Tab-separated table of C-alpha atoms in Angstrom:
chain	number	residue	atom	x	y	z
A	12	MET	CA	0.000	0.000	0.000
A	13	PHE	CA	2.801	2.351	0.864
A	14	LEU	CA	4.602	1.789	-2.462
A	15	ALA	CA	1.404	1.930	-4.468
A	16	SER	CA	0.392	5.242	-2.911
A	17	ARG	CA	3.753	6.764	-3.694
A	18	MET	CA	4.063	5.608	-7.322
A	19	PRO	CA	1.915	8.314	-9.012
A	20	ARG	CA	3.744	11.059	-7.070
A	21	PHE	CA	7.138	9.538	-7.955
A	22	ALA	CA	6.207	9.364	-11.630
A	23	ALA	CA	5.076	12.982	-11.542
A	24	LEU	CA	8.383	14.073	-10.010
A	25	LEU	CA	10.308	12.195	-12.691
A	26	SER	CA	8.238	13.940	-15.367
A	27	LEU	CA	8.848	17.384	-13.844
A	28	SER	CA	12.571	16.655	-13.538
A	29	ALA	CA	12.751	15.706	-17.198
A	30	VAL	CA	10.950	18.899	-18.226
A	31	ALA	CA	13.270	20.974	-16.039
A	32	PHE	CA	16.330	19.256	-17.506
A	33	PHE	CA	15.364	19.779	-21.136
A	34	ALA	CA	14.080	23.329	-20.506
A	35	SER	CA	17.208	24.495	-18.667
A	36	PRO	CA	18.628	27.692	-20.211
A	37	ALA	CA	21.537	27.455	-22.616
A	38	PRO	CA	24.872	28.687	-21.296
A	39	ALA	CA	25.494	32.393	-21.838
A	40	GLN	CA	27.223	33.204	-25.119
A	41	GLU	CA	30.849	34.203	-24.874
A	42	LEU	CA	33.572	35.528	-27.125
A	43	PRO	CA	34.673	32.950	-29.699
A	44	ARG	CA	37.907	31.287	-28.672
A	45	ASN	CA	38.665	29.616	-32.014
A	46	LYS	CA	39.546	32.804	-33.931
A	47	PRO	CA	41.297	36.093	-33.228
A	48	ILE	CA	39.584	39.289	-32.171
A	49	THR	CA	40.114	42.081	-34.692
A	50	ILE	CA	39.968	45.778	-33.777
A	51	LEU	CA	39.386	47.820	-36.913
A	52	VAL	CA	40.714	51.370	-37.200
A	53	GLY	CA	39.491	53.736	-39.907
A	54	PHE	CA	42.771	55.623	-40.335
A	55	ALA	CA	46.333	54.804	-41.301
A	56	ALA	CA	48.844	53.464	-38.806
A	57	GLY	CA	50.858	55.917	-36.744
A	58	GLY	CA	48.221	58.301	-35.426
A	59	ALA	CA	46.694	58.601	-31.964
A	60	LEU	CA	43.706	56.434	-32.927
A	61	ASP	CA	45.944	53.643	-34.167
A	62	LEU	CA	48.189	53.927	-31.107
A	63	THR	CA	45.198	53.632	-28.762
A	64	ALA	CA	43.966	50.513	-30.556
A	65	ARG	CA	47.376	48.823	-30.413
A	66	VAL	CA	47.993	49.581	-26.742
A	67	VAL	CA	44.582	48.127	-25.865
A	68	ALA	CA	44.994	45.141	-28.210
A	69	ASP	CA	48.334	44.127	-26.682
A	70	GLN	CA	46.978	44.054	-23.133
A	71	LEU	CA	43.666	42.483	-24.172
A	72	ALA	CA	45.531	39.620	-25.850
A	73	LYS	CA	47.493	38.988	-22.645
A	74	ASN	CA	44.347	39.024	-20.523
A	75	LEU	CA	42.311	36.741	-22.792
A	76	GLY	CA	45.125	34.429	-23.825
A	77	GLN	CA	44.187	34.707	-27.491
A	78	SER	CA	45.233	36.729	-30.506
A	79	VAL	CA	43.941	40.307	-30.786
A	80	MET	CA	44.841	42.083	-34.024
A	81	VAL	CA	44.557	45.684	-35.205
A	82	GLU	CA	43.533	46.180	-38.827
A	83	ASN	CA	43.764	49.574	-40.530
A	84	ARG	CA	41.154	50.320	-43.201
A	85	PRO	CA	41.607	54.025	-43.894
A	86	GLY	CA	39.302	56.142	-46.016
A	87	ALA	CA	36.212	58.361	-45.972
A	88	GLY	CA	36.933	59.752	-42.533
A	89	GLY	CA	36.762	56.314	-40.929
A	90	ASN	CA	33.505	55.328	-42.628
A	91	ILE	CA	34.941	52.459	-44.687
A	92	ALA	CA	36.081	50.554	-41.609
A	93	GLN	CA	33.004	51.556	-39.635
A	94	ASP	CA	30.640	50.320	-42.357
A	95	TYR	CA	32.508	47.015	-42.501
A	96	VAL	CA	32.085	46.487	-38.764
A	97	ALA	CA	28.378	47.404	-38.915
A	98	GLY	CA	27.889	44.427	-41.255
A	99	ALA	CA	30.407	42.034	-39.682
A	100	THR	CA	29.535	38.732	-38.022
A	101	PRO	CA	28.041	39.760	-34.656
A	102	ASP	CA	29.928	37.319	-32.447
A	103	GLY	CA	32.388	39.678	-30.754
A	104	SER	CA	35.328	38.778	-32.986
A	105	THR	CA	35.202	42.092	-34.882
A	106	ILE	CA	35.003	45.444	-33.115
A	107	PHE	CA	35.716	49.034	-34.085
A	108	LEU	CA	37.600	51.859	-32.434
A	109	GLY	CA	35.683	54.807	-33.835
A	110	SER	CA	36.313	58.515	-33.593
A	111	ILE	CA	34.074	61.435	-32.731
A	112	GLY	CA	34.016	62.165	-36.463
A	113	SER	CA	32.950	58.801	-37.847
A	114	LEU	CA	30.491	58.024	-35.053
A	115	THR	CA	28.730	61.349	-34.457
A	116	ILE	CA	29.733	63.993	-37.051
A	117	ASN	CA	29.947	62.283	-40.449
A	118	PRO	CA	26.337	61.021	-40.323
A	119	HIS	CA	25.238	64.663	-40.566
A	120	LEU	CA	27.600	65.509	-43.423
A	121	MET	CA	27.242	62.554	-45.753
A	122	LYS	CA	24.958	59.659	-46.587
A	123	LEU	CA	26.168	56.511	-44.839
A	124	ALA	CA	25.206	52.905	-45.521
A	125	HIS	CA	24.494	52.490	-41.805
A	126	ASP	CA	23.335	54.457	-38.783
A	127	PRO	CA	26.048	54.449	-36.086
A	128	LEU	CA	23.485	54.876	-33.306
A	129	LYS	CA	21.348	51.945	-34.528
A	130	ASP	CA	23.658	49.577	-36.401
A	131	LEU	CA	26.505	49.613	-33.877
A	132	GLN	CA	26.461	48.738	-30.193
A	133	PRO	CA	28.453	50.820	-27.671
A	134	LEU	CA	31.081	48.986	-25.635
A	135	THR	CA	33.059	51.643	-23.770
A	136	MET	CA	34.757	54.949	-24.340
A	137	GLY	CA	38.441	54.438	-25.056
A	138	VAL	CA	40.116	57.792	-24.508
A	139	ASP	CA	39.379	61.466	-24.750
A	140	PHE	CA	41.598	64.516	-25.147
A	141	PRO	CA	41.247	68.181	-26.071
A	142	ASN	CA	42.619	69.992	-29.071
A	143	VAL	CA	44.829	73.019	-28.550
A	144	LEU	CA	44.408	76.231	-30.514
A	145	VAL	CA	47.882	77.216	-31.715
A	146	VAL	CA	49.114	80.089	-33.874
A	147	GLY	CA	52.448	80.773	-35.464
A	148	SER	CA	54.742	83.028	-33.460
A	149	GLN	CA	54.869	85.421	-36.439
A	150	LEU	CA	51.179	86.273	-35.940
A	151	GLY	CA	52.059	88.284	-32.842
A	152	VAL	CA	49.208	86.856	-30.766
A	153	LYS	CA	49.843	85.780	-27.182
A	154	THR	CA	46.387	85.143	-25.678
A	155	LEU	CA	42.947	83.980	-26.756
A	156	LYS	CA	41.661	87.515	-26.145
A	157	ASP	CA	44.292	88.853	-28.569
A	158	TYR	CA	43.292	86.249	-31.142
A	159	ILE	CA	39.611	87.195	-30.964
A	160	ALA	CA	40.434	90.908	-31.251
A	161	LEU	CA	42.610	90.302	-34.321
A	162	SER	CA	39.914	88.060	-35.854
A	163	LYS	CA	37.412	90.907	-35.564
A	164	ARG	CA	39.774	93.393	-37.222
A	165	LYS	CA	40.611	91.193	-40.186
A	166	GLU	CA	39.598	87.823	-41.560
A	167	LEU	CA	41.845	85.003	-40.382
A	168	ASP	CA	41.848	81.351	-41.375
A	169	PHE	CA	42.296	78.178	-39.355
A	170	ALA	CA	43.498	74.754	-40.375
A	171	SER	CA	42.004	71.385	-39.517
A	172	SER	CA	42.826	67.771	-40.284
A	173	GLY	CA	39.779	67.539	-42.576
A	174	ILE	CA	36.143	68.523	-43.017
A	175	GLY	CA	34.106	67.114	-40.145
A	176	SER	CA	37.171	66.327	-38.051
A	177	ALA	CA	37.290	67.177	-34.363
A	178	SER	CA	39.690	70.041	-35.090
A	179	HIS	CA	37.323	71.461	-37.709
A	180	MET	CA	34.297	71.274	-35.435
A	181	ALA	CA	36.185	72.825	-32.517
A	182	GLY	CA	36.988	75.781	-34.766
A	183	GLU	CA	33.390	76.135	-35.921
A	184	MET	CA	32.104	75.960	-32.353
A	185	PHE	CA	34.577	78.621	-31.292
A	186	ASN	CA	33.635	80.848	-34.233
A	187	GLN	CA	30.028	80.595	-33.100
A	188	ARG	CA	30.695	81.264	-29.416
A	189	ALA	CA	33.217	84.092	-29.994
A	190	GLY	CA	31.185	85.850	-32.673
A	191	ILE	CA	33.941	85.618	-35.279
A	192	ASN	CA	33.969	84.122	-38.758
A	193	ASN	CA	37.429	82.740	-39.381
A	194	VAL	CA	37.710	80.704	-42.572
A	195	HIS	CA	38.212	76.954	-42.399
A	196	VAL	CA	41.094	75.424	-44.394
A	197	PRO	CA	40.887	71.599	-44.414
A	198	TYR	CA	43.955	69.397	-44.792
A	199	LYS	CA	44.291	65.659	-45.352
A	200	GLY	CA	45.833	65.206	-41.931
A	201	GLY	CA	47.658	67.178	-39.281
A	202	SER	CA	51.248	66.982	-40.528
A	203	GLN	CA	50.783	69.277	-43.536
A	204	ALA	CA	48.656	71.651	-41.462
A	205	ILE	CA	51.554	72.051	-39.033
A	206	VAL	CA	54.003	72.670	-41.899
A	207	ASP	CA	51.833	75.435	-43.339
A	208	LEU	CA	51.174	76.926	-39.907
A	209	LEU	CA	54.915	77.145	-39.206
A	210	ALA	CA	55.436	78.772	-42.608
A	211	GLY	CA	52.699	81.333	-41.956
A	212	ARG	CA	50.451	80.104	-44.763
A	213	VAL	CA	47.572	79.637	-42.275
A	214	ALA	CA	46.969	81.633	-39.108
A	215	ALA	CA	45.834	78.984	-36.643
A	216	TYR	CA	45.267	75.274	-36.123
A	217	TYR	CA	43.273	73.222	-33.617
A	218	ALA	CA	45.959	70.582	-33.091
A	219	THR	CA	46.303	67.520	-30.911
A	220	PRO	CA	48.489	68.469	-27.915
A	221	SER	CA	51.049	65.710	-28.547
A	222	THR	CA	51.551	66.915	-32.147
A	223	ALA	CA	51.911	70.588	-31.238
A	224	LEU	CA	53.970	70.160	-28.057
A	225	PRO	CA	57.488	70.145	-29.586
A	226	TYR	CA	56.767	73.335	-31.548
A	227	ILE	CA	55.234	75.019	-28.511
A	228	LYS	CA	58.330	74.193	-26.466
A	229	SER	CA	60.609	75.543	-29.190
A	230	GLY	CA	58.647	78.804	-29.387
A	231	GLN	CA	57.634	78.296	-33.024
A	232	LEU	CA	53.973	77.982	-32.055
A	233	VAL	CA	52.001	79.774	-29.369
A	234	ALA	CA	49.341	77.798	-27.481
A	235	LEU	CA	46.301	79.981	-26.781
A	236	ALA	CA	43.789	77.576	-25.208
A	237	THR	CA	42.701	73.952	-25.066
A	238	THR	CA	39.188	72.904	-26.035
A	239	GLY	CA	38.183	70.576	-23.174
A	240	LEU	CA	36.649	71.455	-19.834
A	241	ALA	CA	39.855	70.617	-17.953
A	242	ARG	CA	43.477	71.424	-18.692
A	243	THR	CA	45.593	68.722	-20.260
A	244	GLU	CA	48.579	67.269	-18.412
A	245	LEU	CA	50.751	67.809	-21.483
A	246	LEU	CA	50.100	71.564	-21.354
A	247	PRO	CA	49.269	72.338	-17.727
A	248	ASP	CA	49.982	76.071	-18.084
A	249	VAL	CA	47.657	76.558	-21.065
A	250	PRO	CA	44.138	77.629	-20.038
A	251	THR	CA	40.991	76.131	-21.477
A	252	VAL	CA	38.621	78.070	-23.713
A	253	ALA	CA	36.059	77.703	-20.916
A	254	GLU	CA	38.439	79.389	-18.466
A	255	SER	CA	39.112	82.166	-20.946
A	256	GLY	CA	35.649	83.694	-20.975
A	257	PHE	CA	33.486	80.980	-22.548
A	258	PRO	CA	31.985	78.912	-19.690
A	259	GLY	CA	30.959	75.387	-20.615
A	260	PHE	CA	32.890	75.351	-23.900
A	261	ASP	CA	33.697	71.706	-24.569
A	262	ALA	CA	34.919	70.384	-27.894
A	263	THR	CA	36.739	67.307	-26.652
A	264	ASN	CA	38.065	64.739	-29.080
A	265	TRP	CA	37.393	61.070	-28.248
A	266	TYR	CA	37.679	57.476	-29.468
A	267	ALA	CA	35.159	54.771	-28.522
A	268	PHE	CA	34.862	51.000	-28.910
A	269	VAL	CA	31.718	49.678	-30.630
A	270	ALA	CA	30.536	46.325	-32.009
A	271	PRO	CA	28.107	45.137	-34.714
A	272	GLY	CA	24.527	45.972	-33.813
A	273	LYS	CA	23.232	42.386	-33.530
A	274	THR	CA	25.966	41.175	-31.198
A	275	PRO	CA	24.350	39.252	-28.276
A	276	VAL	CA	24.136	41.185	-25.011
A	277	PRO	CA	26.243	38.664	-23.023
A	278	VAL	CA	29.059	39.090	-25.554
A	279	LEU	CA	28.739	42.888	-25.430
A	280	ASP	CA	28.895	42.781	-21.657
A	281	GLN	CA	31.976	40.554	-21.744
A	282	LEU	CA	33.721	42.864	-24.203
A	283	ASN	CA	32.883	45.818	-21.991
A	284	ARG	CA	34.317	44.094	-18.899
A	285	GLU	CA	37.498	43.069	-20.674
A	286	ILE	CA	38.213	46.425	-22.353
A	287	VAL	CA	37.392	48.356	-19.175
A	288	LYS	CA	39.827	46.081	-17.314
A	289	VAL	CA	42.500	46.913	-19.890
A	290	LEU	CA	41.869	50.657	-19.676
A	291	LYS	CA	42.254	50.503	-15.890
A	292	THR	CA	45.615	48.709	-16.098
A	293	PRO	CA	48.375	51.029	-14.805
A	294	GLU	CA	50.778	50.216	-17.664
A	295	VAL	CA	48.105	50.962	-20.274
A	296	GLN	CA	47.125	54.188	-18.551
A	297	ALA	CA	50.767	55.289	-18.458
A	298	LYS	CA	51.293	54.625	-22.178
A	299	LEU	CA	48.158	56.553	-23.133
A	300	THR	CA	48.574	59.516	-20.804
A	301	GLN	CA	52.143	60.001	-22.052
A	302	GLN	CA	50.540	60.803	-25.399
A	303	GLY	CA	48.017	63.209	-23.879
A	304	LEU	CA	45.207	60.635	-24.090
A	305	THR	CA	42.996	60.163	-21.030
A	306	PRO	CA	41.590	56.617	-20.584
A	307	MET	CA	37.815	56.770	-20.060
A	308	PRO	CA	36.431	53.297	-19.165
A	309	GLN	CA	32.678	53.350	-18.691
A	310	ALA	CA	29.431	51.366	-18.878
A	311	ARG	CA	27.880	50.541	-22.244
A	312	GLN	CA	24.742	52.528	-21.478
A	313	GLN	CA	26.810	55.547	-20.502
A	314	LEU	CA	28.610	55.529	-23.852
A	315	GLY	CA	25.348	55.062	-25.748
A	316	GLU	CA	23.789	58.091	-24.074
A	317	PHE	CA	26.935	60.145	-24.650
A	318	MET	CA	27.082	59.301	-28.364
A	319	ALA	CA	23.431	60.256	-28.831
A	320	LYS	CA	24.035	63.580	-27.081
A	321	GLU	CA	27.169	64.301	-29.120
A	322	SER	CA	25.399	63.442	-32.370
A	323	ALA	CA	22.555	65.862	-31.601
A	324	SER	CA	24.978	68.620	-30.574
A	325	TRP	CA	27.138	68.385	-33.693
A	326	SER	CA	24.076	68.141	-35.918
A	327	GLN	CA	22.980	71.513	-34.596
A	328	ILE	CA	26.426	73.093	-35.110
A	329	ILE	CA	26.585	71.730	-38.678
A	330	LYS	CA	23.190	73.217	-39.528
A	331	GLU	CA	23.834	76.578	-37.886
A	332	ARG	CA	27.293	76.965	-39.462
A	333	HIS	CA	26.062	75.677	-42.873
A	334	ILE	CA	28.855	73.108	-43.028
A	335	THR	CA	29.007	70.884	-46.102
A	336	LEU	CA	31.607	68.607	-47.676
A	337	ASN	CA	32.004	70.978	-50.625
């Protein structure tokens, strides 16, 4: 009687156990271990963007115990590489280190095959850094106030590393805030802009601090102000634009890690954890800060919100300043 009364209950428990076994959730997806991780960069080797990618890749490879490669696909202001990543296999093996230009400015200047805010998933900010407004010593300008006064007396020009670049947009934002209308002269990179600035063929340039530093030290260039909210460690004696009479002025340059839009959330979260861990490593921080780059590890949501805000802000500047690619 005892066994008979227990049999139906025992059978029911077996049935429930079987259901529970077969319905148990699949293990969380992880980064593929059978192929390398590739970080794409949309510019040629040798620049700050490329350097950031390689410093992170080296440490990430050590931490994961697998190959992490950097691949340069320059062209179209970073859009060629960015478009490739937007359509890449969404398994975490292909990610992109994008710039402020490719991720939040170019979409408002040209027709892209993808939408960075929809077709790419934020991972974490990589680094940020200001530009520095420099003029040739022959211009006879010593302060930002002097520069504005001269700009109002006669038309000056300013160089950038290309239309839609961070240096270009910093100049346009400053034109707007200072009530001046200095003429933009785009170059295909910073090296030629520096050459022409030294020769007096252009009046000013919104340069990366690491590029301008040797010429500032030699007295060939005069640093007037940096474009971030805080002073840069490379130029601690140079005030910010915000300090110099324009509160809240912030035209910071930045690079961020993103992944293909359909990448599973567990893989995105793992990539975030691993890259954030790298960016917090003392050796990595030292290598980046020596170049004037500030590591900025953060949550995925935080980067997503920041990119949306930046995109809206630059869209407004582009419309108000009537900026086009022509």
